[in-house]
Amino acid sequence: MLVEMIDPHIPYLLMIIGVSGILFEWYSPGLFIPGVVGMISLGMACLSIQSFSISKTAWPLIAFVVLVSLLVFGFVMKKVVVALQAPVVTGREGLIHQIGVAKSGLDPKGTIFVQGEVWDAVSEEPVSANEEVVVAGVEGLVLKVKRL
């Protein structure tokens, strides 16, 4: 191979880069780039050392594997985009628009029961006990509610 003809040390450098990339990906998963660079470097090192050769019949199999890998990557990326566009369901943002029940009368302050918890709440209009309310906003640990 051409790489081997230029310098015999290059395949071993590629092997070191490949192993380092894979180890870096192993110890800090999720970065994706070190693992890809490591796999490509190891593949190039194996080709240049001629530890495996590629025949004409192997190219369709390689193309098939690359195509399947791209399809799986596309599927995973689609799932990631859908997950990133999903509405927030936890934290302060997850409480907004939730329906709760007033535990005490709100005129303007009181307590409500929403998502299995009792919260301090403030309402602009009077709300009687056991009446359903909807959370309109959150200020610290106090919920702003409106009558449903």
Short mmCIF file of N, CA and C in Angstrom, two decimals:
data_model
loop_
_atom_site.label_atom_id
_atom_site.label_comp_id
_atom_site.label_asym_id
_atom_site.label_seq_id
_atom_site.Cartn_x
_atom_site.Cartn_y
_atom_site.Cartn_z
N MET A 1 0.85 -1.18 0.00
CA MET A 1 0.00 0.00 0.00
C MET A 1 0.88 1.23 0.00
N LEU A 2 0.36 2.34 -0.47
CA LEU A 2 1.12 3.58 -0.63
C LEU A 2 1.62 4.11 0.70
N VAL A 3 0.79 4.00 1.77
CA VAL A 3 1.19 4.52 3.07
C VAL A 3 2.43 3.80 3.57
N GLU A 4 2.48 2.48 3.36
CA GLU A 4 3.62 1.70 3.83
C GLU A 4 4.89 2.06 3.06
N MET A 5 4.74 2.42 1.80
CA MET A 5 5.92 2.74 0.99
C MET A 5 6.54 4.07 1.41
N ILE A 6 5.75 4.97 1.94
CA ILE A 6 6.27 6.28 2.32
C ILE A 6 7.13 6.17 3.57
N ASP A 7 6.60 5.59 4.61
CA ASP A 7 7.34 5.48 5.88
C ASP A 7 6.83 4.26 6.63
N PRO A 8 7.70 3.35 7.03
CA PRO A 8 7.22 2.15 7.72
C PRO A 8 6.71 2.42 9.13
N HIS A 9 6.94 3.60 9.68
CA HIS A 9 6.48 3.91 11.04
C HIS A 9 5.02 4.38 11.07
N ILE A 10 4.49 4.77 9.93
CA ILE A 10 3.12 5.33 9.89
C ILE A 10 2.07 4.30 10.32
N PRO A 11 2.13 3.04 9.89
CA PRO A 11 1.11 2.10 10.37
C PRO A 11 1.09 1.97 11.89
N TYR A 12 2.24 1.99 12.50
CA TYR A 12 2.29 1.87 13.96
C TYR A 12 1.80 3.14 14.64
N LEU A 13 2.07 4.28 14.03
CA LEU A 13 1.49 5.54 14.55
C LEU A 13 -0.03 5.50 14.46
N LEU A 14 -0.53 5.01 13.32
CA LEU A 14 -1.98 4.89 13.16
C LEU A 14 -2.56 3.93 14.20
N MET A 15 -1.83 2.86 14.50
CA MET A 15 -2.30 1.91 15.49
C MET A 15 -2.34 2.54 16.89
N ILE A 16 -1.33 3.33 17.22
CA ILE A 16 -1.31 4.01 18.52
C ILE A 16 -2.46 5.01 18.61
N ILE A 17 -2.67 5.77 17.53
CA ILE A 17 -3.79 6.74 17.51
C ILE A 17 -5.12 6.00 17.66
N GLY A 18 -5.25 4.87 16.96
CA GLY A 18 -6.49 4.09 17.02
C GLY A 18 -6.78 3.56 18.41
N VAL A 19 -5.80 2.96 19.03
CA VAL A 19 -6.00 2.41 20.37
C VAL A 19 -6.26 3.53 21.37
N SER A 20 -5.53 4.63 21.22
CA SER A 20 -5.75 5.77 22.13
C SER A 20 -7.15 6.34 21.98
N GLY A 21 -7.62 6.46 20.73
CA GLY A 21 -8.97 6.98 20.50
C GLY A 21 -10.04 6.09 21.10
N ILE A 22 -9.89 4.79 20.93
CA ILE A 22 -10.87 3.86 21.48
C ILE A 22 -10.83 3.87 23.01
N LEU A 23 -9.64 3.92 23.59
CA LEU A 23 -9.54 4.00 25.06
C LEU A 23 -10.13 5.30 25.58
N PHE A 24 -9.90 6.40 24.88
CA PHE A 24 -10.47 7.68 25.31
C PHE A 24 -11.99 7.63 25.26
N GLU A 25 -12.52 7.00 24.21
CA GLU A 25 -13.98 6.85 24.12
C GLU A 25 -14.49 5.92 25.22
N TRP A 26 -13.73 4.90 25.55
CA TRP A 26 -14.14 3.95 26.59
C TRP A 26 -14.22 4.63 27.96
N TYR A 27 -13.25 5.50 28.28
CA TYR A 27 -13.21 6.14 29.59
C TYR A 27 -14.07 7.41 29.68
N SER A 28 -14.47 7.97 28.55
CA SER A 28 -15.38 9.12 28.57
C SER A 28 -16.42 8.92 27.47
N PRO A 29 -17.39 8.05 27.71
CA PRO A 29 -18.36 7.71 26.65
C PRO A 29 -19.24 8.90 26.29
N GLY A 30 -19.69 8.88 25.05
CA GLY A 30 -20.59 9.91 24.58
C GLY A 30 -19.94 10.97 23.73
N LEU A 31 -18.62 10.99 23.68
CA LEU A 31 -17.96 12.00 22.86
C LEU A 31 -18.02 11.65 21.38
N PHE A 32 -18.07 10.37 21.04
CA PHE A 32 -18.29 9.85 19.70
C PHE A 32 -17.10 10.06 18.76
N ILE A 33 -16.49 11.23 18.73
CA ILE A 33 -15.41 11.52 17.78
C ILE A 33 -14.16 10.68 18.06
N PRO A 34 -13.67 10.56 19.31
CA PRO A 34 -12.47 9.75 19.53
C PRO A 34 -12.64 8.29 19.11
N GLY A 35 -13.80 7.72 19.32
CA GLY A 35 -14.05 6.34 18.92
C GLY A 35 -14.04 6.17 17.42
N VAL A 36 -14.65 7.12 16.72
CA VAL A 36 -14.68 7.05 15.25
C VAL A 36 -13.28 7.21 14.69
N VAL A 37 -12.54 8.20 15.19
CA VAL A 37 -11.16 8.41 14.73
C VAL A 37 -10.32 7.19 15.05
N GLY A 38 -10.52 6.59 16.21
CA GLY A 38 -9.78 5.39 16.59
C GLY A 38 -10.07 4.22 15.68
N MET A 39 -11.34 4.01 15.35
CA MET A 39 -11.69 2.90 14.47
C MET A 39 -11.13 3.11 13.06
N ILE A 40 -11.22 4.33 12.55
CA ILE A 40 -10.68 4.61 11.22
C ILE A 40 -9.17 4.43 11.22
N SER A 41 -8.50 4.91 12.26
CA SER A 41 -7.04 4.76 12.33
C SER A 41 -6.63 3.30 12.41
N LEU A 42 -7.36 2.50 13.21
CA LEU A 42 -7.04 1.08 13.29
C LEU A 42 -7.28 0.37 11.96
N GLY A 43 -8.34 0.74 11.27
CA GLY A 43 -8.60 0.16 9.96
C GLY A 43 -7.51 0.50 8.96
N MET A 44 -7.08 1.75 8.96
CA MET A 44 -6.01 2.15 8.05
C MET A 44 -4.70 1.46 8.42
N ALA A 45 -4.44 1.30 9.72
CA ALA A 45 -3.21 0.61 10.15
C ALA A 45 -3.23 -0.85 9.70
N CYS A 46 -4.38 -1.52 9.86
CA CYS A 46 -4.47 -2.92 9.44
C CYS A 46 -4.32 -3.05 7.93
N LEU A 47 -4.88 -2.12 7.17
CA LEU A 47 -4.72 -2.15 5.72
C LEU A 47 -3.27 -1.93 5.31
N SER A 48 -2.60 -1.00 5.96
CA SER A 48 -1.24 -0.69 5.57
C SER A 48 -0.25 -1.77 5.99
N ILE A 49 -0.52 -2.48 7.07
CA ILE A 49 0.31 -3.61 7.48
C ILE A 49 -0.04 -4.85 6.66
N GLN A 50 -1.16 -4.80 5.99
CA GLN A 50 -1.70 -5.89 5.20
C GLN A 50 -2.02 -7.10 6.07
N SER A 51 -2.56 -6.81 7.24
CA SER A 51 -2.98 -7.91 8.11
C SER A 51 -4.28 -8.51 7.58
N PHE A 52 -5.03 -7.74 6.81
CA PHE A 52 -6.14 -8.31 6.07
C PHE A 52 -6.20 -7.62 4.71
N SER A 53 -6.59 -8.37 3.74
CA SER A 53 -6.68 -7.80 2.39
C SER A 53 -8.14 -7.75 1.98
N ILE A 54 -8.43 -6.88 1.07
CA ILE A 54 -9.80 -6.70 0.61
C ILE A 54 -9.88 -7.21 -0.82
N SER A 55 -10.70 -8.22 -1.01
CA SER A 55 -10.89 -8.76 -2.36
C SER A 55 -12.06 -8.04 -3.02
N LYS A 56 -12.24 -8.32 -4.29
CA LYS A 56 -13.33 -7.68 -5.04
C LYS A 56 -14.70 -8.10 -4.52
N THR A 57 -14.78 -9.27 -3.97
CA THR A 57 -16.07 -9.73 -3.44
C THR A 57 -16.40 -9.12 -2.08
N ALA A 58 -15.41 -8.56 -1.40
CA ALA A 58 -15.65 -7.97 -0.10
C ALA A 58 -16.23 -6.56 -0.19
N TRP A 59 -16.02 -5.86 -1.29
CA TRP A 59 -16.51 -4.48 -1.40
C TRP A 59 -18.02 -4.35 -1.26
N PRO A 60 -18.82 -5.23 -1.86
CA PRO A 60 -20.27 -5.11 -1.61
C PRO A 60 -20.64 -5.29 -0.14
N LEU A 61 -19.95 -6.20 0.55
CA LEU A 61 -20.22 -6.39 1.97
C LEU A 61 -19.83 -5.15 2.77
N ILE A 62 -18.71 -4.54 2.45
CA ILE A 62 -18.29 -3.31 3.12
C ILE A 62 -19.30 -2.20 2.86
N ALA A 63 -19.75 -2.08 1.61
CA ALA A 63 -20.75 -1.05 1.28
C ALA A 63 -22.05 -1.30 2.04
N PHE A 64 -22.45 -2.56 2.17
CA PHE A 64 -23.66 -2.90 2.92
C PHE A 64 -23.53 -2.51 4.39
N VAL A 65 -22.39 -2.81 5.00
CA VAL A 65 -22.16 -2.47 6.40
C VAL A 65 -22.17 -0.96 6.60
N VAL A 66 -21.56 -0.22 5.69
CA VAL A 66 -21.56 1.24 5.79
C VAL A 66 -22.98 1.77 5.66
N LEU A 67 -23.76 1.23 4.72
CA LEU A 67 -25.14 1.67 4.53
C LEU A 67 -25.99 1.39 5.77
N VAL A 68 -25.86 0.20 6.33
CA VAL A 68 -26.62 -0.13 7.55
C VAL A 68 -26.20 0.78 8.70
N SER A 69 -24.91 1.05 8.82
CA SER A 69 -24.43 1.95 9.88
C SER A 69 -25.02 3.34 9.72
N LEU A 70 -25.07 3.84 8.50
CA LEU A 70 -25.66 5.16 8.25
C LEU A 70 -27.15 5.17 8.57
N LEU A 71 -27.85 4.10 8.23
CA LEU A 71 -29.28 4.03 8.54
C LEU A 71 -29.52 4.00 10.05
N VAL A 72 -28.72 3.23 10.77
CA VAL A 72 -28.86 3.19 12.23
C VAL A 72 -28.54 4.55 12.83
N PHE A 73 -27.49 5.19 12.33
CA PHE A 73 -27.12 6.52 12.82
C PHE A 73 -28.26 7.51 12.55
N GLY A 74 -28.85 7.45 11.35
CA GLY A 74 -29.97 8.34 11.04
C GLY A 74 -31.16 8.10 11.94
N PHE A 75 -31.46 6.83 12.23
CA PHE A 75 -32.57 6.50 13.12
C PHE A 75 -32.32 7.04 14.52
N VAL A 76 -31.11 6.86 15.02
CA VAL A 76 -30.76 7.36 16.35
C VAL A 76 -30.83 8.88 16.39
N MET A 77 -30.34 9.54 15.36
CA MET A 77 -30.39 11.01 15.32
C MET A 77 -31.83 11.51 15.27
N LYS A 78 -32.70 10.80 14.55
CA LYS A 78 -34.11 11.19 14.51
C LYS A 78 -34.72 11.10 15.90
N LYS A 79 -34.41 10.03 16.63
CA LYS A 79 -34.91 9.87 18.00
C LYS A 79 -34.37 10.98 18.91
N VAL A 80 -33.12 11.36 18.71
CA VAL A 80 -32.53 12.43 19.52
C VAL A 80 -33.24 13.75 19.26
N VAL A 81 -33.51 14.05 17.99
CA VAL A 81 -34.18 15.31 17.64
C VAL A 81 -35.59 15.32 18.22
N VAL A 82 -36.31 14.20 18.14
CA VAL A 82 -37.66 14.13 18.71
C VAL A 82 -37.61 14.33 20.22
N ALA A 83 -36.63 13.74 20.88
CA ALA A 83 -36.51 13.88 22.33
C ALA A 83 -36.17 15.32 22.71
N LEU A 84 -35.36 15.99 21.91
CA LEU A 84 -35.01 17.38 22.22
C LEU A 84 -36.18 18.33 22.01
N GLN A 85 -37.10 17.98 21.10
CA GLN A 85 -38.24 18.84 20.83
C GLN A 85 -39.44 18.55 21.73
N ALA A 86 -39.37 17.51 22.54
CA ALA A 86 -40.46 17.15 23.42
C ALA A 86 -40.62 18.21 24.52
N PRO A 87 -41.84 18.43 24.98
CA PRO A 87 -42.04 19.43 26.03
C PRO A 87 -41.41 18.97 27.35
N VAL A 88 -41.05 19.94 28.16
CA VAL A 88 -40.44 19.66 29.45
C VAL A 88 -41.51 19.14 30.39
N VAL A 89 -41.22 18.06 31.09
CA VAL A 89 -42.21 17.48 32.00
C VAL A 89 -41.73 17.45 33.45
N THR A 90 -40.56 17.99 33.72
CA THR A 90 -40.05 18.02 35.09
C THR A 90 -39.66 19.44 35.47
N GLY A 91 -39.47 19.66 36.75
CA GLY A 91 -39.02 20.97 37.22
C GLY A 91 -40.13 22.00 37.17
N ARG A 92 -39.72 23.26 37.20
CA ARG A 92 -40.68 24.38 37.21
C ARG A 92 -41.57 24.38 35.97
N GLU A 93 -40.96 24.13 34.81
CA GLU A 93 -41.72 24.18 33.56
C GLU A 93 -42.76 23.05 33.50
N GLY A 94 -42.48 21.94 34.17
CA GLY A 94 -43.41 20.82 34.16
C GLY A 94 -44.65 21.06 34.99
N LEU A 95 -44.61 22.03 35.90
CA LEU A 95 -45.78 22.33 36.73
C LEU A 95 -46.79 23.22 36.01
N ILE A 96 -46.33 24.02 35.08
CA ILE A 96 -47.22 24.97 34.41
C ILE A 96 -48.25 24.19 33.59
N HIS A 97 -49.50 24.62 33.66
CA HIS A 97 -50.67 24.04 33.00
C HIS A 97 -51.14 22.74 33.66
N GLN A 98 -50.60 22.40 34.83
CA GLN A 98 -51.07 21.22 35.55
C GLN A 98 -52.32 21.59 36.36
N ILE A 99 -53.20 20.63 36.50
CA ILE A 99 -54.44 20.85 37.24
C ILE A 99 -54.26 20.33 38.66
N GLY A 100 -54.66 21.14 39.63
CA GLY A 100 -54.56 20.77 41.03
C GLY A 100 -55.85 21.07 41.77
N VAL A 101 -55.86 20.76 43.06
CA VAL A 101 -57.03 20.98 43.91
C VAL A 101 -56.61 21.87 45.07
N ALA A 102 -57.40 22.89 45.34
CA ALA A 102 -57.11 23.79 46.46
C ALA A 102 -57.36 23.05 47.77
N LYS A 103 -56.33 22.96 48.61
CA LYS A 103 -56.48 22.31 49.91
C LYS A 103 -57.11 23.26 50.92
N SER A 104 -56.80 24.54 50.75
CA SER A 104 -57.41 25.56 51.59
C SER A 104 -57.91 26.66 50.67
N GLY A 105 -58.71 27.54 51.21
CA GLY A 105 -59.19 28.65 50.39
C GLY A 105 -58.04 29.58 50.00
N LEU A 106 -58.05 30.07 48.79
CA LEU A 106 -57.01 30.99 48.32
C LEU A 106 -57.64 32.38 48.20
N ASP A 107 -57.22 33.28 49.08
CA ASP A 107 -57.74 34.65 49.03
C ASP A 107 -56.71 35.61 49.56
N PRO A 108 -55.67 35.94 48.95
CA PRO A 108 -55.11 35.42 47.70
C PRO A 108 -54.15 34.27 47.94
N LYS A 109 -53.76 33.99 49.22
CA LYS A 109 -52.77 32.93 49.45
C LYS A 109 -53.43 31.71 50.06
N GLY A 110 -52.80 30.54 49.82
CA GLY A 110 -53.29 29.29 50.39
C GLY A 110 -52.41 28.15 49.91
N THR A 111 -52.94 26.93 50.01
CA THR A 111 -52.19 25.75 49.57
C THR A 111 -53.01 24.96 48.56
N ILE A 112 -52.29 24.33 47.64
CA ILE A 112 -52.95 23.48 46.65
C ILE A 112 -52.23 22.14 46.60
N PHE A 113 -52.91 21.13 46.06
CA PHE A 113 -52.36 19.80 45.87
C PHE A 113 -52.25 19.57 44.37
N VAL A 114 -51.00 19.43 43.88
CA VAL A 114 -50.77 19.21 42.45
C VAL A 114 -49.60 18.26 42.28
N GLN A 115 -49.73 17.30 41.39
CA GLN A 115 -48.70 16.28 41.10
C GLN A 115 -48.24 15.55 42.36
N GLY A 116 -49.16 15.26 43.25
CA GLY A 116 -48.84 14.49 44.44
C GLY A 116 -48.14 15.28 45.53
N GLU A 117 -48.10 16.60 45.43
CA GLU A 117 -47.42 17.43 46.42
C GLU A 117 -48.31 18.60 46.82
N VAL A 118 -48.08 19.10 48.02
CA VAL A 118 -48.79 20.28 48.51
C VAL A 118 -47.89 21.49 48.31
N TRP A 119 -48.41 22.51 47.64
CA TRP A 119 -47.64 23.71 47.31
C TRP A 119 -48.34 24.95 47.88
N ASP A 120 -47.54 25.96 48.22
CA ASP A 120 -48.10 27.28 48.52
C ASP A 120 -48.51 27.89 47.19
N ALA A 121 -49.65 28.58 47.21
CA ALA A 121 -50.16 29.14 45.96
C ALA A 121 -50.73 30.52 46.19
N VAL A 122 -50.79 31.27 45.09
CA VAL A 122 -51.36 32.62 45.08
C VAL A 122 -52.34 32.69 43.92
N SER A 123 -53.49 33.27 44.17
CA SER A 123 -54.49 33.43 43.12
C SER A 123 -54.99 34.86 43.11
N GLU A 124 -55.22 35.40 41.92
CA GLU A 124 -55.74 36.77 41.80
C GLU A 124 -57.21 36.85 42.17
N GLU A 125 -57.92 35.74 41.98
CA GLU A 125 -59.34 35.70 42.33
C GLU A 125 -59.55 34.69 43.45
N PRO A 126 -60.52 34.89 44.30
CA PRO A 126 -60.74 33.96 45.40
C PRO A 126 -61.09 32.56 44.90
N VAL A 127 -60.51 31.55 45.55
CA VAL A 127 -60.78 30.15 45.22
C VAL A 127 -61.13 29.45 46.53
N SER A 128 -62.23 28.70 46.49
CA SER A 128 -62.64 28.00 47.70
C SER A 128 -61.92 26.66 47.81
N ALA A 129 -61.96 26.07 49.00
CA ALA A 129 -61.29 24.78 49.23
C ALA A 129 -61.93 23.70 48.37
N ASN A 130 -61.15 22.72 47.95
CA ASN A 130 -61.56 21.59 47.11
C ASN A 130 -61.99 21.99 45.70
N GLU A 131 -61.67 23.19 45.28
CA GLU A 131 -61.98 23.63 43.92
C GLU A 131 -60.75 23.39 43.04
N GLU A 132 -60.99 22.98 41.78
CA GLU A 132 -59.88 22.71 40.88
C GLU A 132 -59.29 24.01 40.35
N VAL A 133 -57.95 24.03 40.28
CA VAL A 133 -57.21 25.19 39.77
C VAL A 133 -56.18 24.71 38.76
N VAL A 134 -55.70 25.63 37.95
CA VAL A 134 -54.65 25.33 36.99
C VAL A 134 -53.45 26.22 37.29
N VAL A 135 -52.26 25.66 37.22
CA VAL A 135 -51.04 26.41 37.52
C VAL A 135 -50.71 27.30 36.32
N ALA A 136 -50.59 28.61 36.57
CA ALA A 136 -50.29 29.56 35.51
C ALA A 136 -48.82 29.97 35.50
N GLY A 137 -48.15 29.86 36.64
CA GLY A 137 -46.75 30.27 36.70
C GLY A 137 -46.11 29.83 38.01
N VAL A 138 -44.80 29.98 38.08
CA VAL A 138 -44.05 29.58 39.26
C VAL A 138 -43.10 30.71 39.63
N GLU A 139 -43.13 31.12 40.90
CA GLU A 139 -42.19 32.11 41.43
C GLU A 139 -41.55 31.52 42.68
N GLY A 140 -40.33 31.03 42.52
CA GLY A 140 -39.66 30.38 43.65
C GLY A 140 -40.39 29.10 44.00
N LEU A 141 -40.91 29.03 45.24
CA LEU A 141 -41.67 27.86 45.67
C LEU A 141 -43.15 28.16 45.80
N VAL A 142 -43.60 29.25 45.21
CA VAL A 142 -45.00 29.64 45.24
C VAL A 142 -45.57 29.56 43.84
N LEU A 143 -46.71 28.88 43.71
CA LEU A 143 -47.35 28.73 42.40
C LEU A 143 -48.41 29.78 42.21
N LYS A 144 -48.46 30.37 41.02
CA LYS A 144 -49.54 31.26 40.64
C LYS A 144 -50.61 30.42 39.96
N VAL A 145 -51.83 30.49 40.48
CA VAL A 145 -52.89 29.63 39.96
C VAL A 145 -54.10 30.46 39.52
N LYS A 146 -54.92 29.82 38.69
CA LYS A 146 -56.18 30.41 38.26
C LYS A 146 -57.27 29.37 38.45
N ARG A 147 -58.47 29.84 38.64
CA ARG A 147 -59.61 28.95 38.77
C ARG A 147 -59.81 28.24 37.44
N LEU A 148 -60.11 26.94 37.50
CA LEU A 148 -60.27 26.15 36.27
C LEU A 148 -61.57 26.47 35.60
#
